[in-house]
Coordinates of C-alpha atoms in Angstrom, one line a residue:
X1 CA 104.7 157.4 69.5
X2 CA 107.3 156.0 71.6
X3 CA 106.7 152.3 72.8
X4 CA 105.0 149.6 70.9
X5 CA 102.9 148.1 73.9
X6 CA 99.3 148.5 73.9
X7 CA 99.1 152.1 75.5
X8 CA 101.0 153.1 72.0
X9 CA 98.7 151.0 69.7
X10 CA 95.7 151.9 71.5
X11 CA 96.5 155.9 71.0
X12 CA 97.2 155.2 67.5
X13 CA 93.9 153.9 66.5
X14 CA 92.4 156.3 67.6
X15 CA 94.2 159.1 66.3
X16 CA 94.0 157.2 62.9
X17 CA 90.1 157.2 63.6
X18 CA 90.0 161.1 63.3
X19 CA 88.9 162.8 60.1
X20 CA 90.0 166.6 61.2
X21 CA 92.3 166.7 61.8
X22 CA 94.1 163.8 60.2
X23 CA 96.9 162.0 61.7
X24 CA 100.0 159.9 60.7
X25 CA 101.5 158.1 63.0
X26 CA 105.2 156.6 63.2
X27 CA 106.2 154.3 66.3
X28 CA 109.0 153.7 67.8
X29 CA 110.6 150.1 69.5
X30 CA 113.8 149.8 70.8
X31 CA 113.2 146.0 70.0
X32 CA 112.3 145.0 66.5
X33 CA 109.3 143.0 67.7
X34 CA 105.9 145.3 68.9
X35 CA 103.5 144.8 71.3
X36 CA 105.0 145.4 74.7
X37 CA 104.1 143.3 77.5
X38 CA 101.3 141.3 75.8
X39 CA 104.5 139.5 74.2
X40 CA 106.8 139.7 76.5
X41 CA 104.3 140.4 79.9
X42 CA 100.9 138.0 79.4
X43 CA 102.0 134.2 80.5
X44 CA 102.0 131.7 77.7
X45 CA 99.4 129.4 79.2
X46 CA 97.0 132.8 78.8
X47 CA 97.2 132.8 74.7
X48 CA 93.8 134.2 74.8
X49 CA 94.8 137.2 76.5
X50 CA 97.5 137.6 73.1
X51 CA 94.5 138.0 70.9
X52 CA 94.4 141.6 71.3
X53 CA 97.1 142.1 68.8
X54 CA 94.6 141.0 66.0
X55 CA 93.2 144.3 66.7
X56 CA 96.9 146.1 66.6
X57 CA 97.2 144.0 63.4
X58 CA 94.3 146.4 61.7
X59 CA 95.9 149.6 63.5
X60 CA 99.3 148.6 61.3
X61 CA 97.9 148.0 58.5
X62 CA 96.6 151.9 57.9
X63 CA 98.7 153.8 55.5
X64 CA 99.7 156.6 57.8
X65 CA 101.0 154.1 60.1
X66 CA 104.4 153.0 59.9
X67 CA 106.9 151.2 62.4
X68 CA 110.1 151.4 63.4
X69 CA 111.7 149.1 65.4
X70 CA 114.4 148.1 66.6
X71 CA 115.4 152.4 67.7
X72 CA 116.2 152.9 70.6
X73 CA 114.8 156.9 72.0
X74 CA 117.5 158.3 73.8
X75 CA 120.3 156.7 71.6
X76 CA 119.6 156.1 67.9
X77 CA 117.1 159.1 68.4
X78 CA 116.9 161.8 70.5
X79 CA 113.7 163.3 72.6
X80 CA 114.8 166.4 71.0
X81 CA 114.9 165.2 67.5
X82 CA 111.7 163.5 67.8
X83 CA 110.7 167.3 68.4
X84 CA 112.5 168.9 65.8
X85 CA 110.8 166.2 62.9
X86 CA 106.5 165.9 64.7
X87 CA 103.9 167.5 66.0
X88 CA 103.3 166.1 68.5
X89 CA 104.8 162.9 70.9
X90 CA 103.3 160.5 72.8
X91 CA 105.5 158.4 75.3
X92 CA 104.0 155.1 75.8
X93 CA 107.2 153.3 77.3
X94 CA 105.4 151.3 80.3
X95 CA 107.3 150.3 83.1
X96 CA 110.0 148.2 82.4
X97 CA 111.6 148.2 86.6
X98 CA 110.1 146.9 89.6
X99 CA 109.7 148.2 93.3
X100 CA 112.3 146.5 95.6
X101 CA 111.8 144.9 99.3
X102 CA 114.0 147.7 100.9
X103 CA 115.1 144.4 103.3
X104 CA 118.5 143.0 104.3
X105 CA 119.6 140.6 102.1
X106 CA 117.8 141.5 99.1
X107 CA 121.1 141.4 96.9
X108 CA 121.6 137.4 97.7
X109 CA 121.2 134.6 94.8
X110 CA 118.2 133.4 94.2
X111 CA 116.4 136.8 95.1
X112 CA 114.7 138.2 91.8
X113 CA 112.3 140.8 90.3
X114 CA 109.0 139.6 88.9
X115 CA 109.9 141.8 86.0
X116 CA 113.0 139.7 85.1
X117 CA 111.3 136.2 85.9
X118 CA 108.3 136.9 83.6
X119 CA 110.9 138.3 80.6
X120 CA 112.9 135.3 81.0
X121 CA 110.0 132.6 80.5
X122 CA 108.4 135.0 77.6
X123 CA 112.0 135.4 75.9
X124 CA 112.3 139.1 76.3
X125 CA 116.3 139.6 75.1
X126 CA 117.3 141.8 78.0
X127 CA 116.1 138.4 80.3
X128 CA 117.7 135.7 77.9
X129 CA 120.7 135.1 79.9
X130 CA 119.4 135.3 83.1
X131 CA 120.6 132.5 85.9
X132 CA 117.7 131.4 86.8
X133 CA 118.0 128.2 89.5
X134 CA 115.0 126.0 90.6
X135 CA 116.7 123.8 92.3
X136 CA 115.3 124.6 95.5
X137 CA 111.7 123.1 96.6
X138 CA 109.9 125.9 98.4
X139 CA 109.9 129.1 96.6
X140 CA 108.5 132.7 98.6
X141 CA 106.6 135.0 96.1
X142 CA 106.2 138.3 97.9
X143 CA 103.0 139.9 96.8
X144 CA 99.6 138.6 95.8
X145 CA 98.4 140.7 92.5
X146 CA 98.0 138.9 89.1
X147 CA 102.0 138.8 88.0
X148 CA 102.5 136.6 91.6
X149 CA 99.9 134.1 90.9
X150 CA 101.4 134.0 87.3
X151 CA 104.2 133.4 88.9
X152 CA 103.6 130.7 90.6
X153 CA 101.3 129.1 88.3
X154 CA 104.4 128.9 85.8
X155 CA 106.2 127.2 88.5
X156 CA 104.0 124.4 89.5
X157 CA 102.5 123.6 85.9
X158 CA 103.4 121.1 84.1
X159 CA 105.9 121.5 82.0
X160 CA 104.5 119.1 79.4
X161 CA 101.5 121.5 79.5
X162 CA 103.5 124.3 79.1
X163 CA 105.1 122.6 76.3
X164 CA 101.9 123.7 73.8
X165 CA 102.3 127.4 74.5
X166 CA 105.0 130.5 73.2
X167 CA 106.9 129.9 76.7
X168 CA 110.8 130.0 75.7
X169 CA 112.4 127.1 75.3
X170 CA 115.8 128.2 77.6
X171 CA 112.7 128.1 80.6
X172 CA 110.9 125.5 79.5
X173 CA 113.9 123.1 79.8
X174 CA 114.8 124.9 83.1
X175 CA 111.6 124.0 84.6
X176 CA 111.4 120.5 83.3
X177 CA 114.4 120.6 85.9
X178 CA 112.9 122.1 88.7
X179 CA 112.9 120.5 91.6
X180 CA 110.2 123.9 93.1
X181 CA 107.3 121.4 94.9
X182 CA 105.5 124.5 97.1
X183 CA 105.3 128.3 96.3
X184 CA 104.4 130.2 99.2
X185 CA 102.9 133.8 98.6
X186 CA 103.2 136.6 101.3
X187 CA 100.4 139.2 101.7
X188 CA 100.9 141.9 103.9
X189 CA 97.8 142.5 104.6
X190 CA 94.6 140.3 105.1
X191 CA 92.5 137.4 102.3
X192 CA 90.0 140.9 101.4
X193 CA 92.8 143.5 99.9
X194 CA 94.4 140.8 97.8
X195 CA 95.3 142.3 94.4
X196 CA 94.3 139.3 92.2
X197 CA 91.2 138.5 89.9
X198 CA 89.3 135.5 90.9
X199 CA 90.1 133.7 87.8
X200 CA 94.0 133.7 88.5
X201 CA 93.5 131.8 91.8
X202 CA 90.9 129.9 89.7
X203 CA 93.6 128.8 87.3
X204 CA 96.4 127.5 89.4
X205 CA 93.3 125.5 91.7
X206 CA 92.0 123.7 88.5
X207 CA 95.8 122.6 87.7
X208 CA 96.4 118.5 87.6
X209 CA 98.5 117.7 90.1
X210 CA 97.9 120.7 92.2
X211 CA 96.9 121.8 95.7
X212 CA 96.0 125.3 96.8
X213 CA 96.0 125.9 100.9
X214 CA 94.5 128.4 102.7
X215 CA 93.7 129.5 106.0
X216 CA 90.2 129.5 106.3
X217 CA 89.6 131.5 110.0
X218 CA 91.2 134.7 108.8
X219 CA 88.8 134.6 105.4
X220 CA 85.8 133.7 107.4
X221 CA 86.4 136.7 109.3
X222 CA 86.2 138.9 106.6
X223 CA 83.2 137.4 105.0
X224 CA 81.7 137.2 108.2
X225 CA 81.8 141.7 108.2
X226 CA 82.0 141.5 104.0
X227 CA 80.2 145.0 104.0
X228 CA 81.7 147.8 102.1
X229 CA 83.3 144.9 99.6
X230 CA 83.5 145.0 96.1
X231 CA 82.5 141.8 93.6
X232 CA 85.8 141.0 93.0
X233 CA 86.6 141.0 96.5
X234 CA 83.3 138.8 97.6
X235 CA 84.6 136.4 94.9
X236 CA 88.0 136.2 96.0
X237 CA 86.9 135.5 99.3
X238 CA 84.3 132.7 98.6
X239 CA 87.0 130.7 96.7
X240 CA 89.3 130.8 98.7
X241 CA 86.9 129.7 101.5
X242 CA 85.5 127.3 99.1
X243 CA 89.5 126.0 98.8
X244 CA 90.3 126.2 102.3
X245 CA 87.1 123.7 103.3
X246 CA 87.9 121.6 100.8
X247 CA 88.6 118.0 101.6
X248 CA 92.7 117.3 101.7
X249 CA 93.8 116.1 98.3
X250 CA 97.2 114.3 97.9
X251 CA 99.1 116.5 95.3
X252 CA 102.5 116.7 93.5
X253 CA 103.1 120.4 94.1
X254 CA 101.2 122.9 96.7
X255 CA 100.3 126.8 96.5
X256 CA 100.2 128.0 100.1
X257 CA 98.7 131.5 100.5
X258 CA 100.0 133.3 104.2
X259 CA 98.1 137.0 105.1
X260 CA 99.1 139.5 107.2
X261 CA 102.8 138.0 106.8
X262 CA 105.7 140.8 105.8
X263 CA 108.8 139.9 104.8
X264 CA 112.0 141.8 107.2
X265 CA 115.1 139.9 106.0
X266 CA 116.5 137.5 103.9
X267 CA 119.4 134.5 105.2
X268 CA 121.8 133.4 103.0
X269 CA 124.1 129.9 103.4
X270 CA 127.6 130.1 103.0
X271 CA 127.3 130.2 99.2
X272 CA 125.4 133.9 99.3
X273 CA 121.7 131.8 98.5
X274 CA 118.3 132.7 99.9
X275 CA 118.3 130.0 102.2
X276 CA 115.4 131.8 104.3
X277 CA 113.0 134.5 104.9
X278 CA 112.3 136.5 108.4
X279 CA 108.6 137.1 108.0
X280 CA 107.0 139.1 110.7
X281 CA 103.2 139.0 111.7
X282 CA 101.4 142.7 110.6
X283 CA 97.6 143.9 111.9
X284 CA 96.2 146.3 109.8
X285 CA 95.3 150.2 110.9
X286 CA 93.6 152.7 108.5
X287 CA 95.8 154.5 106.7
X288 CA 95.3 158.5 106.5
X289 CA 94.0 158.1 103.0
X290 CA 91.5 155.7 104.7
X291 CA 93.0 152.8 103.2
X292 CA 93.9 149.9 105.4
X293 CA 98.0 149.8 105.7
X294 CA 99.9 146.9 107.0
X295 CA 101.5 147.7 110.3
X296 CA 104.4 145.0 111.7
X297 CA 103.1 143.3 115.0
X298 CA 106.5 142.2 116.4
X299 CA 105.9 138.6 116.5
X300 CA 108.4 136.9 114.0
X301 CA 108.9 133.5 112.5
X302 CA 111.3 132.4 110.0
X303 CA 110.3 130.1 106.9
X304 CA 112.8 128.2 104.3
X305 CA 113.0 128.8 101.2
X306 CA 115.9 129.0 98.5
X307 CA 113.5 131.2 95.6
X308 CA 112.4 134.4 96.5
X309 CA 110.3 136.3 93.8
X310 CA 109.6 140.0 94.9
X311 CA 106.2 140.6 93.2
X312 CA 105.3 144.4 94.7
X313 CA 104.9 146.5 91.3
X314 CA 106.0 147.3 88.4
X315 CA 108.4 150.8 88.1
X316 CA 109.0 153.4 85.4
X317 CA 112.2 154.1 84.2
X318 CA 113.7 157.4 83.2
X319 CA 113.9 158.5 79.8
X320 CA 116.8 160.0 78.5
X321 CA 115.5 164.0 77.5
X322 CA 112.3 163.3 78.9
X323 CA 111.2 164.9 82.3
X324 CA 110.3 162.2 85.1
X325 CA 109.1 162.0 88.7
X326 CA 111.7 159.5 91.0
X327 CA 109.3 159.3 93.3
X328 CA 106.0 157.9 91.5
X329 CA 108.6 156.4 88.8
X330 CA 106.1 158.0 85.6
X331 CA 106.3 160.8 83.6
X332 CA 104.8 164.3 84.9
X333 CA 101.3 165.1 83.3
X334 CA 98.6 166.9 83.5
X335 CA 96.1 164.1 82.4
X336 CA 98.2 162.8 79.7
X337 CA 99.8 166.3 78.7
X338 CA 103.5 166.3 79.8
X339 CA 104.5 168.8 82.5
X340 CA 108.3 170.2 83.6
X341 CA 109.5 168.7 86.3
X342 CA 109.5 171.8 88.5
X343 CA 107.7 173.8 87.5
X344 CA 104.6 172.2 86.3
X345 CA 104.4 173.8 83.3
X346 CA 102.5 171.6 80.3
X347 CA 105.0 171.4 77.5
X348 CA 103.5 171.9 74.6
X349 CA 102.6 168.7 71.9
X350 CA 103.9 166.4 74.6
X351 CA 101.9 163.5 76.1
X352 CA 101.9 160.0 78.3
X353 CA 99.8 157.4 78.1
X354 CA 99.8 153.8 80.0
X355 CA 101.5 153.2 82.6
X356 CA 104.0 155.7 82.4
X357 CA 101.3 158.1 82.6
X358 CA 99.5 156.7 85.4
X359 CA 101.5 154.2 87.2
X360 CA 101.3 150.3 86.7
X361 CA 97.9 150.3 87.5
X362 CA 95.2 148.0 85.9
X363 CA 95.4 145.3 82.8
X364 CA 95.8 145.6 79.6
X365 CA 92.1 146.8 78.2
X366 CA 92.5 149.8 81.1
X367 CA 94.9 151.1 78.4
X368 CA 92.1 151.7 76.0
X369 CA 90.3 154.6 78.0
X370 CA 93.4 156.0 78.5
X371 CA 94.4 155.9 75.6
X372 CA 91.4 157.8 74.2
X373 CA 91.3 159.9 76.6
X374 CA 94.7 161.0 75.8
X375 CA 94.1 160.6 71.7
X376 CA 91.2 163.6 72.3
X377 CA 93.3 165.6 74.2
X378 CA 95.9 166.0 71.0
X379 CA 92.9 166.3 68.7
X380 CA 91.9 169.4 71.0
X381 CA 95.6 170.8 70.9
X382 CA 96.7 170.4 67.5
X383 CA 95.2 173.6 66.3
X384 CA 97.1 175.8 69.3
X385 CA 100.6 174.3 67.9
X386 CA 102.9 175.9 65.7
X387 CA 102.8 174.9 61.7
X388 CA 105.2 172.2 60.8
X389 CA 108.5 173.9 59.0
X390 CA 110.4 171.9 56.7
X391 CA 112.2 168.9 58.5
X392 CA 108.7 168.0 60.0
X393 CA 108.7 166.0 56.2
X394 CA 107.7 162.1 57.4
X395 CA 111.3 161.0 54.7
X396 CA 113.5 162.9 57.0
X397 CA 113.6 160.8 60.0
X398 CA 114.0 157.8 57.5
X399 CA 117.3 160.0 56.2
X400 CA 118.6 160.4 59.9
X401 CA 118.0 157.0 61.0
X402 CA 119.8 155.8 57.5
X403 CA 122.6 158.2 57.7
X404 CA 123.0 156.5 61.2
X405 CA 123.0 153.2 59.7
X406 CA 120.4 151.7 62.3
X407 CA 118.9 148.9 61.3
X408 CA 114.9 149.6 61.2
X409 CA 112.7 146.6 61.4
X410 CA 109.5 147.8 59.7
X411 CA 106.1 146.2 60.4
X412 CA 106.8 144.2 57.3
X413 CA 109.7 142.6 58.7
X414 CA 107.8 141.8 62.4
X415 CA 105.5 140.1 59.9
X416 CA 108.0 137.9 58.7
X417 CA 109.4 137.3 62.2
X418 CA 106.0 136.3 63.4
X419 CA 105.7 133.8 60.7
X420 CA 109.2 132.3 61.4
X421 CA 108.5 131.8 65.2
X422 CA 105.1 130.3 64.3
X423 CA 106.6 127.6 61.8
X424 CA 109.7 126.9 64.5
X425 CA 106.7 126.1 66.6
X426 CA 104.2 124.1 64.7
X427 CA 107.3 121.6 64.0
X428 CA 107.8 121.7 67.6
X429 CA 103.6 121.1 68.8
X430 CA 103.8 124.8 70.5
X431 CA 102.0 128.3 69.4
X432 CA 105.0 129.7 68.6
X433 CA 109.4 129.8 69.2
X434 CA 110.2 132.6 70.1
X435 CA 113.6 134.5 69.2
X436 CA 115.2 135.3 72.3
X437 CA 117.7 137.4 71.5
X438 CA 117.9 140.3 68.9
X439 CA 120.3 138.8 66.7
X440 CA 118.0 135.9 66.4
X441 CA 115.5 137.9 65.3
X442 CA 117.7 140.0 63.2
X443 CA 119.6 137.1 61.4
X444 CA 116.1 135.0 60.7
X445 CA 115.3 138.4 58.3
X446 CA 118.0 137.9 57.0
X447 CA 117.3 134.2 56.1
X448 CA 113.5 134.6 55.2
X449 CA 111.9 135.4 51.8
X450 CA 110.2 138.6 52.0
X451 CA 106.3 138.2 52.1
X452 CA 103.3 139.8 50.9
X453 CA 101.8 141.6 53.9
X454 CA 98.2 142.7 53.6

């Protein structure tokens, strides 16, 4: 298994679950801590979302499960020795990019990715350094699914709220700084096709301290012709309406919410900052698909800002050995069986699961179907694959990785890491410290007794 999130875990349980044919399972993490994006992905003022790893917990603690992090595929290990030592591999890598704007002015300070934002306040190591300024008031997030309002709700929280979670401490004192007072979110299409749950706009609305505005005549519009809508979209649309007639509260910090609004261009000032966006005014046309597709109307207006969050989707990343598809930015399958780039041809005891099966599509328990559906499809296969020769032995990727001289963090060790970051953050009142780097991480091993793990 390559990848640690929960498209990996959830495949492992249940190959562990099957009786014939048996599995063993090894994972691979090119980070010595597991769990993907519901460490590094879920905000930390949504710790109840984090509770799935209790059932992860019980996956790891089967004895033909073992861990390694901290191996990176495609440098400590190649795709081709993973094939020379299993039966079968599963890549379960998510999507660690995001989709760009495609807009001038997109390379200027103070215009990021989503993805690096959300790894910078979660203290994922390849964010830890990142210059992240809020020193501007108004801050643009373009896109309206549930990493935008996350977005935003980190921004105009409180930080001494914020103070009781696993946020990193680097962010934390950065937004104790901030001077952001209004987040504006662009959708390019209308209230009814926003991406969101209910509960995410929910959240932010029942924030101390917080306003949430919203034009009510374009939402009234849609509820007024609301067939053809789904729950989640009748909901949506009531609360904001119920938001939007709201009586006028005096608040701290404001979430504005703009439809039909696309962004063309960024301005910078003389220092090479976002110091606005060119938004221009879209109408919506059905799409040959049937879906309705934003179209630009040619009536512009330009709003200040000196934040601009691009919030479009997440993006698969190539894998080095591995075939990919540039365009959908996932791994060719044949549902969940791995195909050849060209010519479609299902290579055999080779699978995707997740997101870099499917695209980053859906929320974390839409891995679990997936991941079953994927977990039957190697039970059904295992008896058409050749039988194992002699290097398939499970000691001889522990040789290789020794003769290498990587240092393998074993779910023993993430054990004692977790319980280092949750004392650093009982002294401190907060769920947890985080290490933010991997020679934090590596070092407090180093430091800590071993433990008993159960």
């Amino acid at each position: 298994m390559v990848g640690a999130g929960p498209a990996g875990f959830f495949t492992a349980e249940f190959l562990l679950r099957s009786e014939s044919p048996s599995f063993a399972v090894d994972v691979f993490e090119r980070l010595p801590t597991p769990f993907g994006l519901v460490r590094a992905g879920v905000a930390p003022d949504h710790q109840k979302i984090k509770a799935v790893t209790k059932t992860f917990e019980r996956t790891a603690k089967n004895q033909r499960f073992r861990y390694f992090g901290n191996v990176e595929i495609g440098k400590d290990l190649s795709v081709a020795e993973l094939q020379e030592h299993y039966d079968q591999i599963v890549f379960a890598v998510g999507s660690a990019s995001d989709r760009r704007l495609g807009i001038p002015g997109e390379e200027l300070g103070g215009c990021h990715a989503a993805t690096a934002f959300v790894g910078w306040y979660n203290a994922h190591p390849d964010f830890r350094d990142f210059p992240f300024d809020l020193a501007a008031e108004r801050a643009v997030v373009v896109g309206v699914g549930n990493v935008a309002l996350d977005i935003s709700r980190i921004l105009l929280r409180s930080p001494d709220e914020l103070a009781k979670t696993d946020i990193a401490d680097h962010a934390l004192t950065a937004l104790r700084a901030s001077r952001v007072r209004e987040v504006v979110l662009l959708a390019r299409r209308g209230p009814a096709q926003v991406a969101f749950e209910p509960r995410e706009l929910e959240d932010i609305a029942g924030l101390t301290g917080v306003r949430v505005n919203v034009d009510a005549a374009p939402v009234e519009d849609e509820l007024s012709g609301s067939g053809g809508l789904d729950a989640r979209q009748k909901r949506n649309l009531e609360l904001m309406l119920e938001l939007a007639r709201a009586k006028p509260q005096s608040a701290e910090r404001v979430l504005r919410l703009e439809f039909n609004a696309a962004p063309v261009e960024l301005f910078g000032d003389e220092a090479g900052r976002v110091r606005a966006v060119r938004i221009e005014r879209t109408g919506l046309v059905p799409g040959t698909d049937g879906r309705l597709r934003a179209v630009g109307t040619g009536e512009f207006h330009e709003l200040e800002a000196g934040l601009v969050f691009r919030s479009i989707g997440y993006l698969g990343m190539p894998l080095v050995g591995a075939p990919f598809d540039q365009t959908k930015g996932v791994i060719p399958n044949l549902d969940g069986r791995v195909t050849s780039g060209a010519g479609n041809e299902i290579l055999p005891g080779t699978y995707a699961v997740g997101w870099i099966r499917r695209g980053p599509i859906g929320v974390i328990g839409t891995n679990k179907a997936d991941a079953q559906a994927v977990a039957e499809r190697m039970t059904e296969d295992v008896a058409t694959l050749p039988a194992p020769g002699p290097e398939a032995a499970r000691d001889a990727i522990d040789t290789l990785l020794g003769r290498r001289g990587i240092s393998v963090t074993t779910y023993a060790d993430w054990s004692r890491i977790d319980a280092l970051e949750v004392d650093a953050g009982r002294a401190t009142g907060k769920v947890r410290e985080k290490f933010a780097t991997v020679e934090q991480m590596m070092s407090g091993l180093l430091r800590a007794a071993p433990r008993d793990v159960e």
